[in-house]
Amino acid sequence: VIGLYLAGRLGLAIAYTESKTSLVWLPTGIATAVFYRWKSGYLPVVGLAIVLIELAVQPRLGLSAAIAVGSTLGPWVVAQLLRQSHFDPNFADWRDVVKFFLAAIVGMMIPASGGVLSLWLYEIIPTEAIPQTWGIWWSGDIVGVLLAAPALVALSSDNLRMLVRHHVEVPAFVAVFTL
């Protein structure tokens, strides 16, 4: 819950529109990884975290809950699509990259649609802002999945042992990457 909440607060700090739609929404990537690794058991935890994130923006419980439904179901659908397509979390083949990308594109339509519909029903956005808001929401969720989920999905004890064995290369890569 804390990780999702902090990632959400970071996304809200760089929000693109007045309705707090973000171009980078990392909670979708974190939630996708959680659902892929641990299946449906964390649905309530992810939903609660998203409600808390949304309450920080719009102090309306109904709106926050409505947005949380779509924002929880979207990553869950991505995880289901990956599982059904026999996706390899180590991205061993180019097909796994394509599967991951397509699952993100399809699954993130759910939170974008539900979220924008909720904002419109609560009269936070006007009708003419629906297409632009939907596009920003959808792309921000996709970017969040593409940035956060791959490393979290591929994380395993074997991969961690390999990183420890490469104790010089990993810090050097991180230092160069962050510059």
mmCIF file of N, CA and C in Angstrom, residues 116 119-120 123-131 133:
data_model
loop_
_atom_site.group_PDB
_atom_site.id
_atom_site.type_symbol
_atom_site.label_atom_id
_atom_site.label_comp_id
_atom_site.label_asym_id
_atom_site.label_seq_id
_atom_site.Cartn_x
_atom_site.Cartn_y
_atom_site.Cartn_z
ATOM 1 N N VAL A 116 -11.953 8.586 -16.633
ATOM 2 C CA VAL A 116 -12.482 9.749 -17.351
ATOM 3 C C VAL A 116 -14.006 9.813 -17.231
ATOM 4 N N LEU A 119 -14.693 11.209 -13.792
ATOM 5 C CA LEU A 119 -14.438 12.657 -13.733
ATOM 6 C C LEU A 119 -15.554 13.433 -14.427
ATOM 7 N N TRP A 120 -16.049 12.911 -15.540
ATOM 8 C CA TRP A 120 -17.123 13.585 -16.274
ATOM 9 C C TRP A 120 -18.441 13.523 -15.487
ATOM 10 N N GLU A 123 -18.645 15.914 -12.866
ATOM 11 C CA GLU A 123 -18.536 17.261 -13.440
ATOM 12 C C GLU A 123 -17.202 17.940 -13.131
ATOM 13 N N ILE A 124 -16.142 17.141 -13.131
ATOM 14 C CA ILE A 124 -14.803 17.685 -12.932
ATOM 15 C C ILE A 124 -14.199 18.070 -14.284
ATOM 16 N N ILE A 125 -14.566 17.328 -15.325
ATOM 17 C CA ILE A 125 -14.134 17.701 -16.673
ATOM 18 C C ILE A 125 -15.371 17.905 -17.544
ATOM 19 N N PRO A 126 -15.303 18.852 -18.472
ATOM 20 C CA PRO A 126 -16.423 19.040 -19.401
ATOM 21 C C PRO A 126 -16.385 17.988 -20.510
ATOM 22 N N THR A 127 -17.479 17.846 -21.193
ATOM 23 C CA THR A 127 -17.594 16.852 -22.261
ATOM 24 C C THR A 127 -16.499 17.012 -23.309
ATOM 25 N N GLU A 128 -16.191 18.248 -23.679
ATOM 26 C CA GLU A 128 -15.191 18.462 -24.728
ATOM 27 C C GLU A 128 -13.774 18.062 -24.299
ATOM 28 N N ALA A 129 -13.535 17.893 -23.013
ATOM 29 C CA ALA A 129 -12.203 17.506 -22.527
ATOM 30 C C ALA A 129 -12.032 15.989 -22.436
ATOM 31 N N ILE A 130 -13.099 15.240 -22.701
ATOM 32 C CA ILE A 130 -13.029 13.778 -22.549
ATOM 33 C C ILE A 130 -11.957 13.142 -23.437
ATOM 34 N N PRO A 131 -11.898 13.417 -24.734
ATOM 35 C CA PRO A 131 -10.888 12.732 -25.561
ATOM 36 C C PRO A 131 -9.445 13.026 -25.130
ATOM 37 N N THR A 133 -8.358 14.101 -22.159
ATOM 38 C CA THR A 133 -8.111 13.547 -20.830
ATOM 39 C C THR A 133 -7.935 12.037 -20.904
#
